[in-house]
XYZ file of N, CA and C in Angstrom:
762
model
N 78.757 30.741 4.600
C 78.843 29.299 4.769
C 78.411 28.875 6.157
N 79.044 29.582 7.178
C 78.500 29.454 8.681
C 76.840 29.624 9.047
N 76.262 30.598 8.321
C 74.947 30.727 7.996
C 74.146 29.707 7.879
N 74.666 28.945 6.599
C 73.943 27.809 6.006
C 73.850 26.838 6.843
N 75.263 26.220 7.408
C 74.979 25.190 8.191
C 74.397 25.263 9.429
N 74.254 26.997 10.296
C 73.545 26.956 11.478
C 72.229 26.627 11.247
N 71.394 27.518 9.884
C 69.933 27.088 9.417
C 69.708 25.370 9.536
N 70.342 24.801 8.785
C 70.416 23.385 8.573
C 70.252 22.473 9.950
N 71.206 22.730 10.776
C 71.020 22.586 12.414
C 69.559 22.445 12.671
N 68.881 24.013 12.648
C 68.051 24.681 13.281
C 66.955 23.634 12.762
N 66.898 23.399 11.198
C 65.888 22.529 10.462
C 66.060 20.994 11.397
N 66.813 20.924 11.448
C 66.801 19.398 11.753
C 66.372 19.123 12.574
N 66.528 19.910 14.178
C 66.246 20.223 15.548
C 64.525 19.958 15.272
N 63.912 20.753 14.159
C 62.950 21.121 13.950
C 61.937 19.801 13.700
N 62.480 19.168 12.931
C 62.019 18.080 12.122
C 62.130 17.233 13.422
N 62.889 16.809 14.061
C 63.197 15.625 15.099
C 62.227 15.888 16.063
N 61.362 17.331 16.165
C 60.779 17.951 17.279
C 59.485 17.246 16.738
N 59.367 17.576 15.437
C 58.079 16.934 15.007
C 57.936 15.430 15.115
N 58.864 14.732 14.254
C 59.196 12.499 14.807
C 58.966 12.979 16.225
N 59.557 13.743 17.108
C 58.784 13.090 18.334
C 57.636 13.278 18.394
N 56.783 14.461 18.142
C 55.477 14.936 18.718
C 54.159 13.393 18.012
N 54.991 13.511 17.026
C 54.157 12.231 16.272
C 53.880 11.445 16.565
N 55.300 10.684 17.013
C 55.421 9.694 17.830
C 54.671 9.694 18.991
N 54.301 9.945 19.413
C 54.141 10.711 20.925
C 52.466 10.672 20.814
N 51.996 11.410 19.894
C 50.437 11.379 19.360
C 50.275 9.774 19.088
N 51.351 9.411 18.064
C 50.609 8.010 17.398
C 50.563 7.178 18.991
N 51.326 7.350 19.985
C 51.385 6.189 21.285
C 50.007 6.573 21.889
N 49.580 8.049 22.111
C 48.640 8.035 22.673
C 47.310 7.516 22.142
N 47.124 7.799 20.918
C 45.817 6.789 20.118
C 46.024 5.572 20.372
N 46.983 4.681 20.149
C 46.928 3.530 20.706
C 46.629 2.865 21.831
N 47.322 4.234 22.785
C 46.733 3.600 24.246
C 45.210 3.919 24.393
N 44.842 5.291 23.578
C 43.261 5.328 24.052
C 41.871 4.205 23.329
N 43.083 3.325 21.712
C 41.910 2.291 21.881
C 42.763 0.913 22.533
N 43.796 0.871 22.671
C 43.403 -0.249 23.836
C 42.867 0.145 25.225
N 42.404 1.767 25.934
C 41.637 1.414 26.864
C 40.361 1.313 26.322
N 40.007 2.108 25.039
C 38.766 1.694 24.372
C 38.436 0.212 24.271
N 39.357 -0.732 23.792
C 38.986 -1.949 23.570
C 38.794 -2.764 24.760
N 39.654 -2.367 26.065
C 39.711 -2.945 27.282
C 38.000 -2.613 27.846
N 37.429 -1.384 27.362
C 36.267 -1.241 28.034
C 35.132 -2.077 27.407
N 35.111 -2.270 26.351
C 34.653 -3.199 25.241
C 34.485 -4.635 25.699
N 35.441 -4.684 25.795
C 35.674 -5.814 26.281
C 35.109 -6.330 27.638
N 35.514 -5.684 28.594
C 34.857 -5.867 29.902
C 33.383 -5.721 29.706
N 32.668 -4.610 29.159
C 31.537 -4.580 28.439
C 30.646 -5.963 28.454
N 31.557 -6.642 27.031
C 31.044 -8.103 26.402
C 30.920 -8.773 27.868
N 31.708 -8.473 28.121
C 32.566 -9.964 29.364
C 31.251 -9.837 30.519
N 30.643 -8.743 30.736
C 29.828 -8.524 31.740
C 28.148 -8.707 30.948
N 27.992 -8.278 30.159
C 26.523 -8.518 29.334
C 26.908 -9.481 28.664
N 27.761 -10.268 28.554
C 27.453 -11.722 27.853
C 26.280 -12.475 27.843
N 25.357 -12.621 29.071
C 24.652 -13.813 29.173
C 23.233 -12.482 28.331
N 22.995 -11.512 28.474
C 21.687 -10.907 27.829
C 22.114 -10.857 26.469
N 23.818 -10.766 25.923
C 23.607 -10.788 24.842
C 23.096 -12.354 23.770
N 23.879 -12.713 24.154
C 23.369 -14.324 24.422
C 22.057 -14.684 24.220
N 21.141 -14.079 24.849
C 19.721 -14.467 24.995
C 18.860 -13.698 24.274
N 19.880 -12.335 23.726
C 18.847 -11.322 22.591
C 19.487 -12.654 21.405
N 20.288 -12.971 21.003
C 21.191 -13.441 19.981
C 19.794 -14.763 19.860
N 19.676 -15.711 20.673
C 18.732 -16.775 20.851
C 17.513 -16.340 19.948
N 16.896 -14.848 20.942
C 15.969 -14.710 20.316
C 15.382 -14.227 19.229
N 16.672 -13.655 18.613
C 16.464 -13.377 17.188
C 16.190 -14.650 16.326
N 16.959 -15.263 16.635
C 16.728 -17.025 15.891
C 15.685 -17.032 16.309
N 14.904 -17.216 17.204
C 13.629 -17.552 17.630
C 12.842 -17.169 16.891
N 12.795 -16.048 16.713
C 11.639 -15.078 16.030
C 11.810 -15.317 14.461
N 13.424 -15.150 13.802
C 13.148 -15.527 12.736
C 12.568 -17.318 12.453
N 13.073 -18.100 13.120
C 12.648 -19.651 12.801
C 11.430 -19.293 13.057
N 10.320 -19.186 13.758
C 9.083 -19.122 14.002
C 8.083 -18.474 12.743
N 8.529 -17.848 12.107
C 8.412 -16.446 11.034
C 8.610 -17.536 10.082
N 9.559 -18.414 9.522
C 10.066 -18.963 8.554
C 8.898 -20.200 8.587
N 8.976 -21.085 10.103
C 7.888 -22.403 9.934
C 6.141 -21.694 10.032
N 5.943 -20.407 10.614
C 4.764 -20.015 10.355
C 4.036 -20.080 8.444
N 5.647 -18.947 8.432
C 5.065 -19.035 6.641
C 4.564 -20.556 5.776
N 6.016 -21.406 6.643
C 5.917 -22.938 5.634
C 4.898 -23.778 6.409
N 4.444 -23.630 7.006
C 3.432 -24.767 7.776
C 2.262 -24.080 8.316
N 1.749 -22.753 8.302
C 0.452 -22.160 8.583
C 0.035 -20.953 7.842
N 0.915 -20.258 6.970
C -0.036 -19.194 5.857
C 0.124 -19.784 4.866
N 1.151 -20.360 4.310
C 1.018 -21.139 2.728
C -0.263 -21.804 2.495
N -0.273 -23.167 3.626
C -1.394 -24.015 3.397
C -2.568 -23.370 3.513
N -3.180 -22.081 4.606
C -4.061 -21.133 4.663
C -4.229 -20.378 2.999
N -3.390 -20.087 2.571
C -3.571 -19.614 1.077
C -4.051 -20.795 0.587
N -3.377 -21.989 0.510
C -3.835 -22.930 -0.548
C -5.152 -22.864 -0.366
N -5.005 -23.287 0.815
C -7.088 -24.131 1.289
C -7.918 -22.941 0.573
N -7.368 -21.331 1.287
C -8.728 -20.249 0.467
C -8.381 -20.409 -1.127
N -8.117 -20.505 -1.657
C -7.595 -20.293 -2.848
C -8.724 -21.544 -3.542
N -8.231 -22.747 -2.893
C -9.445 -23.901 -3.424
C -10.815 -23.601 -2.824
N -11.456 -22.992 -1.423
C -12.232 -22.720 -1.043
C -13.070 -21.849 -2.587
N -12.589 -21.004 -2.521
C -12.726 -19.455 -3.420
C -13.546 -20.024 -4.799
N -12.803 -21.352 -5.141
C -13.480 -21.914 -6.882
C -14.703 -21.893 -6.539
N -15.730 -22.291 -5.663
C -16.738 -22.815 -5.515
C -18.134 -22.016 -5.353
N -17.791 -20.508 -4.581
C -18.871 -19.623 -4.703
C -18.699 -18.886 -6.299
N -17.112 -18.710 -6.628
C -17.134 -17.896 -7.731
C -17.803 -18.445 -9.166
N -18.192 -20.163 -8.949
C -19.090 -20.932 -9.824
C -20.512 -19.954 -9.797
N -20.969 -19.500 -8.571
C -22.329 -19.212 -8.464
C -22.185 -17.609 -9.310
N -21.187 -16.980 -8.861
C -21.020 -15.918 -9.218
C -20.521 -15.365 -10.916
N -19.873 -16.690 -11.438
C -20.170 -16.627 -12.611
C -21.275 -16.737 -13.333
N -21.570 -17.687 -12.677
C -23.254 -17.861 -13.555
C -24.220 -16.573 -13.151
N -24.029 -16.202 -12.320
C -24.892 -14.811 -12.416
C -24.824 -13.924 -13.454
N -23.594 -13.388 -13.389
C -22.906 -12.587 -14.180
C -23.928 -12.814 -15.882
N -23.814 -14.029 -16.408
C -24.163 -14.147 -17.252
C -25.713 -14.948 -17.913
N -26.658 -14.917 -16.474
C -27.438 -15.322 -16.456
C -28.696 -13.926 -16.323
N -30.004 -15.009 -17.136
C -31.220 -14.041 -17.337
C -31.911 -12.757 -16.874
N -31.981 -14.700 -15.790
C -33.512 -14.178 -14.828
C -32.538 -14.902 -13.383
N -32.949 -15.064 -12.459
C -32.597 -15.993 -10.906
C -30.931 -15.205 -10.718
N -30.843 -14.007 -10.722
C -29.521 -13.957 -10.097
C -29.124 -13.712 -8.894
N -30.311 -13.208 -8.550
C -30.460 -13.037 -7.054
C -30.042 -14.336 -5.957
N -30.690 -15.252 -6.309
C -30.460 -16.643 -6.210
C -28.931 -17.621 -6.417
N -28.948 -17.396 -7.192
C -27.748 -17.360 -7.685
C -26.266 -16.534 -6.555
N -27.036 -15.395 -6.737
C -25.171 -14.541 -6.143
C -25.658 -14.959 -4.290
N -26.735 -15.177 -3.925
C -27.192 -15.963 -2.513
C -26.370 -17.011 -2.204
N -26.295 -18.037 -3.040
C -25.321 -19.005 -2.839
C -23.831 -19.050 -3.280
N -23.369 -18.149 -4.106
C -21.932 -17.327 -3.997
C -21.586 -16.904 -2.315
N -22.497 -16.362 -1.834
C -22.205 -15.516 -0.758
C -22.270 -16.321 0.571
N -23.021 -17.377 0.752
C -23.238 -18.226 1.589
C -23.237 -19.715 1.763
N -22.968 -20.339 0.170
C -22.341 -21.143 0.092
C -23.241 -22.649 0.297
N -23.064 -23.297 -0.107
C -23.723 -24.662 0.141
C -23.378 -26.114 -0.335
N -24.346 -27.143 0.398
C -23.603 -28.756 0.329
C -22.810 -28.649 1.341
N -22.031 -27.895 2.458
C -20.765 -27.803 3.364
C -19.687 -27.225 2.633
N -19.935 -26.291 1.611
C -18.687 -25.478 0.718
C -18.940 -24.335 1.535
N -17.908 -23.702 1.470
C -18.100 -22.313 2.434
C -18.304 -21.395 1.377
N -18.859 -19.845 1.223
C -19.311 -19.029 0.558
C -18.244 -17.503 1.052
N -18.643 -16.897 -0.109
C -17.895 -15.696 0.295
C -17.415 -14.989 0.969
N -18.289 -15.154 2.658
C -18.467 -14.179 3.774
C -18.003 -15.515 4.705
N -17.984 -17.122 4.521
C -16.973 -17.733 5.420
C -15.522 -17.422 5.097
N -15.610 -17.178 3.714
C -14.420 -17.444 3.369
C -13.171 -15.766 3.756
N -13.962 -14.979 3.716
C -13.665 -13.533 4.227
C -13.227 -13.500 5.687
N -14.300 -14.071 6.337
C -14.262 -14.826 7.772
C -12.784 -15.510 8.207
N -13.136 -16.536 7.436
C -12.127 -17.473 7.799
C -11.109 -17.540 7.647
N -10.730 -16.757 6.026
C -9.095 -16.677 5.755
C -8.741 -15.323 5.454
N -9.097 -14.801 6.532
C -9.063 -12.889 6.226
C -7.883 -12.778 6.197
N -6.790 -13.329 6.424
C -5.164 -13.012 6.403
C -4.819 -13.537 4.914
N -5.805 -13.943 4.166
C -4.358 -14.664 3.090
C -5.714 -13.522 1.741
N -4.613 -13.774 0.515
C -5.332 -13.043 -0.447
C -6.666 -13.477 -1.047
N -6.858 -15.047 -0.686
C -8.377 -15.187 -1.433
C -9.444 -14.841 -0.282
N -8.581 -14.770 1.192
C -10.085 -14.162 2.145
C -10.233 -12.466 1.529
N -8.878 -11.814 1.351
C -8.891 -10.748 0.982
C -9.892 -10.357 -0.719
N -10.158 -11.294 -1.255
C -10.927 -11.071 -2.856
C -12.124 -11.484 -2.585
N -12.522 -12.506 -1.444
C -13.959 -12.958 -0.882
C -14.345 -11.537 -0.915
N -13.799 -10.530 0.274
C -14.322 -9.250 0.616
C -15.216 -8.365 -0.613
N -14.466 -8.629 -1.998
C -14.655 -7.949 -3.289
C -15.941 -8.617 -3.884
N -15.778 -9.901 -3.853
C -16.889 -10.635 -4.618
C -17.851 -10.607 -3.224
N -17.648 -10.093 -2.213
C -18.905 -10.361 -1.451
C -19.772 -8.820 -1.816
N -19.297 -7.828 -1.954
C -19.200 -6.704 -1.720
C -20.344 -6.492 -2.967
N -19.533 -6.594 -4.644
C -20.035 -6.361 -5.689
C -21.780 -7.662 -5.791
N -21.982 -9.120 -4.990
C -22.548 -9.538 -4.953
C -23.680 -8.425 -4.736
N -23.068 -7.885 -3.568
C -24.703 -7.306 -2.368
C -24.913 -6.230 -3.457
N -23.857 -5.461 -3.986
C -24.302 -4.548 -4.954
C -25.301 -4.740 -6.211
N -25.001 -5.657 -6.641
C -25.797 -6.190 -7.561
C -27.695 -7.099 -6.979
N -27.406 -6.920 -5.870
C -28.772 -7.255 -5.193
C -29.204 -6.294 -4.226
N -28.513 -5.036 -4.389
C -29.435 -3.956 -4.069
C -29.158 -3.539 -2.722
N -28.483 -4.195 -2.006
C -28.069 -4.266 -0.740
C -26.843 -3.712 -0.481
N -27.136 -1.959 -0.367
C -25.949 -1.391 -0.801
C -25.344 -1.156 0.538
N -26.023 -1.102 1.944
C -24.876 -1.444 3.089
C -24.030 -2.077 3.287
N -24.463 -3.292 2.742
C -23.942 -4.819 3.025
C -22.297 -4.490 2.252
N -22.943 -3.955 0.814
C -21.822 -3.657 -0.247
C -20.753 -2.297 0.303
N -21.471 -2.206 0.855
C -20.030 -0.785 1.146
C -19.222 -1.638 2.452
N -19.785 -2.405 3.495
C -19.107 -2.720 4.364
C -18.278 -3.763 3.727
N -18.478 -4.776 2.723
C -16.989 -5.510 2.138
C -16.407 -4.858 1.352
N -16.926 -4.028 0.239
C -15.841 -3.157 -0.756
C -14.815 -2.812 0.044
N -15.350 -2.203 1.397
C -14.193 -1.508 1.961
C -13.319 -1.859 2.766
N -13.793 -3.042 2.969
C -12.390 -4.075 3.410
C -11.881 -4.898 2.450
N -11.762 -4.563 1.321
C -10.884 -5.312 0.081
C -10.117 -3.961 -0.186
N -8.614 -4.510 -0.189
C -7.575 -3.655 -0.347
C -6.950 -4.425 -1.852
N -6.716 -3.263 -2.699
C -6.128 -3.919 -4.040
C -4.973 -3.098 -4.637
N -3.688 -3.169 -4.888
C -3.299 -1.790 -5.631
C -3.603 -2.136 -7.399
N -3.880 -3.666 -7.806
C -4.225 -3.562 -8.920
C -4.622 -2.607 -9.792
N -4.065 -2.618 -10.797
C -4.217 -1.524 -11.995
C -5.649 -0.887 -12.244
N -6.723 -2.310 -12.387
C -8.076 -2.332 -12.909
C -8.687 -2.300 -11.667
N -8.184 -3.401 -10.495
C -9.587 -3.546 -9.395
C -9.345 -2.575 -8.491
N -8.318 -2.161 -8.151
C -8.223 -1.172 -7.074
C -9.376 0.089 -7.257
N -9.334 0.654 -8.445
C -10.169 1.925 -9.272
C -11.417 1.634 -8.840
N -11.735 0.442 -9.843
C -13.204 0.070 -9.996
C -13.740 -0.477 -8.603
N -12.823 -1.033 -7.302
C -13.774 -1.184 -6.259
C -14.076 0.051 -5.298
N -13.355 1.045 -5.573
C -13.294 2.458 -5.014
C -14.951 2.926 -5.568
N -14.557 3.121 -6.830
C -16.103 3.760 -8.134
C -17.080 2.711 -7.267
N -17.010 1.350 -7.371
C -18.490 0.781 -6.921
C -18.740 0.943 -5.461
N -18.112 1.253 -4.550
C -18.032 2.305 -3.000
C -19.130 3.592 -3.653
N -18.468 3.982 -4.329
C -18.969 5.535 -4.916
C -20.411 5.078 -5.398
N -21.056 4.331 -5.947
C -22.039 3.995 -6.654
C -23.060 3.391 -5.731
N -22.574 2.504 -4.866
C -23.423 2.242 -3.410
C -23.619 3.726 -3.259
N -22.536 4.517 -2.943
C -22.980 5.801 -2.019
C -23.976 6.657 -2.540
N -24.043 6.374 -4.113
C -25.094 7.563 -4.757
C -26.209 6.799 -4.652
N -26.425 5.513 -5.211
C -27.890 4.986 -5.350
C -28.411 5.238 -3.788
N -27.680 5.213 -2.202
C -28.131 5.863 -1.305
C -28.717 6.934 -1.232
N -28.699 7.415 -1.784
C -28.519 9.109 -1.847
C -27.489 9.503 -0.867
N -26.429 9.614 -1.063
C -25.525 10.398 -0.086
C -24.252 10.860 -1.240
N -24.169 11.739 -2.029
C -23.720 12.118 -3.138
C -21.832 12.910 -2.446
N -22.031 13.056 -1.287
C -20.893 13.826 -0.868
C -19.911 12.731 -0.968
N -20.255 11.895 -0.247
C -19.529 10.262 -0.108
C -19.478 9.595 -1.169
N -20.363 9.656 -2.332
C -19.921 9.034 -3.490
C -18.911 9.699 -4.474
N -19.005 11.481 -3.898
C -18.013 12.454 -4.914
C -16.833 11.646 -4.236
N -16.563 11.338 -3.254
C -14.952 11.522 -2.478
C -14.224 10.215 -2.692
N -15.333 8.964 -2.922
C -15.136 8.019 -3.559
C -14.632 7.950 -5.272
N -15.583 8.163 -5.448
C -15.121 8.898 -7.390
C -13.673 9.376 -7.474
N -13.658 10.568 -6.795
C -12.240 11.235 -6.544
C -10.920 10.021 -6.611
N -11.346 9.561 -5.149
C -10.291 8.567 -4.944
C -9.994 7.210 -5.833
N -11.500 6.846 -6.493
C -11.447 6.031 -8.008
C -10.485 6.917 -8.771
N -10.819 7.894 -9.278
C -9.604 8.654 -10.033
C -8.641 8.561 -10.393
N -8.341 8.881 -8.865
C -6.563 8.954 -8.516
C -5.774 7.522 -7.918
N -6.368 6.588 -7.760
C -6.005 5.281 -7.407
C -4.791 5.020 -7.938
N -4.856 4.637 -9.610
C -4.320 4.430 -10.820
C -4.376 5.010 -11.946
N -3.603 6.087 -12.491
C -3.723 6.666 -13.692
C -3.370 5.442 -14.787
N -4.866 5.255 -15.494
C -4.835 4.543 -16.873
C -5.897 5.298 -17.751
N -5.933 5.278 -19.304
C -6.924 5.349 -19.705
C -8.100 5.193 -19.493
N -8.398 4.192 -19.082
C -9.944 3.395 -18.839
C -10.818 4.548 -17.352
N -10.193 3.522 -16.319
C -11.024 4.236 -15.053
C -10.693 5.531 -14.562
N -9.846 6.178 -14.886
C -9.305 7.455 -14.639
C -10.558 8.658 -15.349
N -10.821 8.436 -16.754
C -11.879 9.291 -16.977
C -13.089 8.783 -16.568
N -13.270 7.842 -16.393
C -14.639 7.166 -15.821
C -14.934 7.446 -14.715
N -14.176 7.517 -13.574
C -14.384 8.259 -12.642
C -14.278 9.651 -12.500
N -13.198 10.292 -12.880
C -13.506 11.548 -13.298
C -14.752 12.138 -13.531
N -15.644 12.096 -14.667
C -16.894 11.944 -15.074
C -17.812 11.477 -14.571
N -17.584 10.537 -13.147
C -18.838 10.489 -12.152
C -18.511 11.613 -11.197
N -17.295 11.584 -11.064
C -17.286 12.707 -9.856
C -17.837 14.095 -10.427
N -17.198 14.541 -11.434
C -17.921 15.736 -12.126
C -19.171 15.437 -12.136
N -19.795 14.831 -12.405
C -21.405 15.117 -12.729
C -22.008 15.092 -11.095
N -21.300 14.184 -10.714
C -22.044 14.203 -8.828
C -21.955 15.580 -8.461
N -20.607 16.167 -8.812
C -20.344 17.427 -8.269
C -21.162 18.872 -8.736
N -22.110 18.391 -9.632
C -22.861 18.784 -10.876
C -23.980 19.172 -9.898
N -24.332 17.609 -9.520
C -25.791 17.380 -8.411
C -25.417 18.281 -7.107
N -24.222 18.589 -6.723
C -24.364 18.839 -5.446
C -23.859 20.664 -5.431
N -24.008 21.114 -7.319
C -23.743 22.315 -7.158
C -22.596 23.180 -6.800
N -21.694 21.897 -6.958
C -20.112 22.136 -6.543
C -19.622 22.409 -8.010
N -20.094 23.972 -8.531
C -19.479 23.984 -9.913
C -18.604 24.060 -10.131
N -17.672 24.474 -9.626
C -16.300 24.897 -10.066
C -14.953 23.846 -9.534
N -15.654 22.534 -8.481
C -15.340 21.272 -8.940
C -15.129 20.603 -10.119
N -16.786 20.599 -10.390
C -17.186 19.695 -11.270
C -16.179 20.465 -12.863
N -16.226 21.544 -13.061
C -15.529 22.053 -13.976
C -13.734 21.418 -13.921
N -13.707 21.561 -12.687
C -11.664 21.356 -12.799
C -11.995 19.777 -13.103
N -12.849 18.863 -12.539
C -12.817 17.944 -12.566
C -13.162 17.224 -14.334
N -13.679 17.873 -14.948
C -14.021 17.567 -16.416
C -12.770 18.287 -17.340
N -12.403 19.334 -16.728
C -11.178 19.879 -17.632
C -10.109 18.960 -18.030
N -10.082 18.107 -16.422
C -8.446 17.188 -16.874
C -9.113 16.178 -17.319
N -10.457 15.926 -17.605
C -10.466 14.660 -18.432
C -10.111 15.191 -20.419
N -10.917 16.707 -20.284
C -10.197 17.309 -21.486
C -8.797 17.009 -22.063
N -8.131 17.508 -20.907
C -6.332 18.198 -21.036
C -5.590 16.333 -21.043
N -6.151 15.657 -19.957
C -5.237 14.636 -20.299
C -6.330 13.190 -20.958
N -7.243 13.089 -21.525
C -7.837 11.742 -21.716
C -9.010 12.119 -22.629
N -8.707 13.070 -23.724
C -9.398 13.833 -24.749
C -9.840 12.298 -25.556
N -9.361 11.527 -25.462
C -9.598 10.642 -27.104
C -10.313 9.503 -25.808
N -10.678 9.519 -24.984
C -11.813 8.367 -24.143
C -12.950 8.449 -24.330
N -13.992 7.704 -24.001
C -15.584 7.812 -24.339
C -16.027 9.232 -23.563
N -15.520 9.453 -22.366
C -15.935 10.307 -21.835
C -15.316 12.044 -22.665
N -14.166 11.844 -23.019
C -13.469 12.806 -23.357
C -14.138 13.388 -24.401
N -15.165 12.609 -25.646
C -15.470 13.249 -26.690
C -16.380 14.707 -26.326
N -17.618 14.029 -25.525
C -18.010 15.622 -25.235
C -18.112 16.557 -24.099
N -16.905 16.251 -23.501
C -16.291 16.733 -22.502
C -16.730 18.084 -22.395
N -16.470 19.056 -23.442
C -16.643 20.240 -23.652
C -18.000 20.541 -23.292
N -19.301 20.061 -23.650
C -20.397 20.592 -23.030
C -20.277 21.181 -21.444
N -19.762 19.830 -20.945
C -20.074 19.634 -19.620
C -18.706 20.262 -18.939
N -18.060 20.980 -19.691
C -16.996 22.276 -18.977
C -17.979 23.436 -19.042
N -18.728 23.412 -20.131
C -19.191 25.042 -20.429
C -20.627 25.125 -19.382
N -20.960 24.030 -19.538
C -22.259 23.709 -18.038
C -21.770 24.224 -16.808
N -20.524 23.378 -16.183
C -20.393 23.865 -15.122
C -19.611 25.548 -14.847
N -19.376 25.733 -15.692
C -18.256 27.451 -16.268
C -20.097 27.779 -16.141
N -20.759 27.844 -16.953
C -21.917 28.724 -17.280
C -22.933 28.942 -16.170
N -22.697 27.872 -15.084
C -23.745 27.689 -13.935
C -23.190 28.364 -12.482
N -21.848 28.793 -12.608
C -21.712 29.523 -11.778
C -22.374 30.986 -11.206
């Protein structure tokens, strides 16, 4: 019985040792964030006026950002946007005209009466998206009139991730580059037509220029990987039907 209650003692001693140590811990966290907060504080109290003036200039920058958008790129979009109807008149009618297209995609591109044309309009509203599509219709213009410098220097400042135009302004890069003769630059173009956008359509279409370029430049075992995946993935496309020759061409010409 004397046993029990000395243990019991001993526990208690034990336990009270711990309420203090606790105690004792929990006072010291407290005091270390109120000197934490005291330093904080003095902190604020002393950089007040820079914080102050970063605080200003965040407002600054965003209000400026906010009336830029509403009072100088919106209306810049509008204006190119109405600019844009007026060469793409010329440029339609090409498209579907005889004889005079030359003529025709001339005044698409340069514009007339005081309407601005493709290459002001590229010019002028190169920040908003219709200066950015001028670049495209200026580009495919020169292409179609033979003027394949002219055409590689706007293709390649029209940026698109579009499904259809992104591909196809890459391929007509590639197509300037071959009617040049410079077939290395039109393979790498092709390539990058390719891989732009996986769809049915331009994916084997380019594929199938790059293979055959790669054909011309004796890069067989390109041109082979490059016709295989039009096999393996895009078998049922125009290009896909006789795909197979033109694996066993480049397999056989090694």
């Amino acid at each position: 019985m004397a046993t029990y209650k000395k243990k019991y003692k001993a526990e208690g001693k034990k336990e009270q040792q711990q309420v203090d140590e606790s105690e004792f811990e929990t006072a010291g966290v407290l005091n270390t964030l109120d000197e934490t907060a005291s330093r904080s504080e003095k902190w604020i109290e002393k950089n007040s006026k820079p914080l102050f003036y970063a605080l200003v200039g965040v407002v600054v920058i965003f209000l400026a950002y906010l009336g830029y958008t509403k009072y100088i790129s919106e209306p810049n979009e509008i204006e190119a946007s109405n600019e844009l109807a007026f060469p793409r008149k010329y440029y339609d009618q090409a498209s579907t005209a005889g004889s005079g297209i030359d003529s025709l995609l001339t005044l698409g591109l340069e514009g007339a009466d005081g309407k601005y044309g493709f290459l002001d309009i590229a010019d002028s509203f190169s920040g908003t998206n219709a200066g950015n599509l001028a670049n495209y219709y200026a580009g495919v213009s020169y292409l179609e009139m033979k003027q394949y410098d002219k055409a590689i220097e706007y293709l390649e400042k029209f940026n698109s991730d579009d499904e259809m135009l992104g591909p196809v302004t890459l391929g007509a890069v590639g197509d300037a580059f071959a009617d040049i003769n410079q077939p290395e630059d039109a393979l790498d173009y092709y390539v990058k037509a390719a891989n732009k956008k996986q769809n049915d359509f331009t994916t084997p279409l380019f594929l199938y220029k790059a293979g055959m370029t790669a054909m011309e430049l004796k890069k067989f075992d390109k041109a082979e990987s490059l016709f295989t995946k039009i096999k393996e993935n895009y078998p049922t496309s125009d290009q896909g039907r006789d795909v197979v020759k033109f694996i066993n061409a480049a397999k056989y010409a090694n």
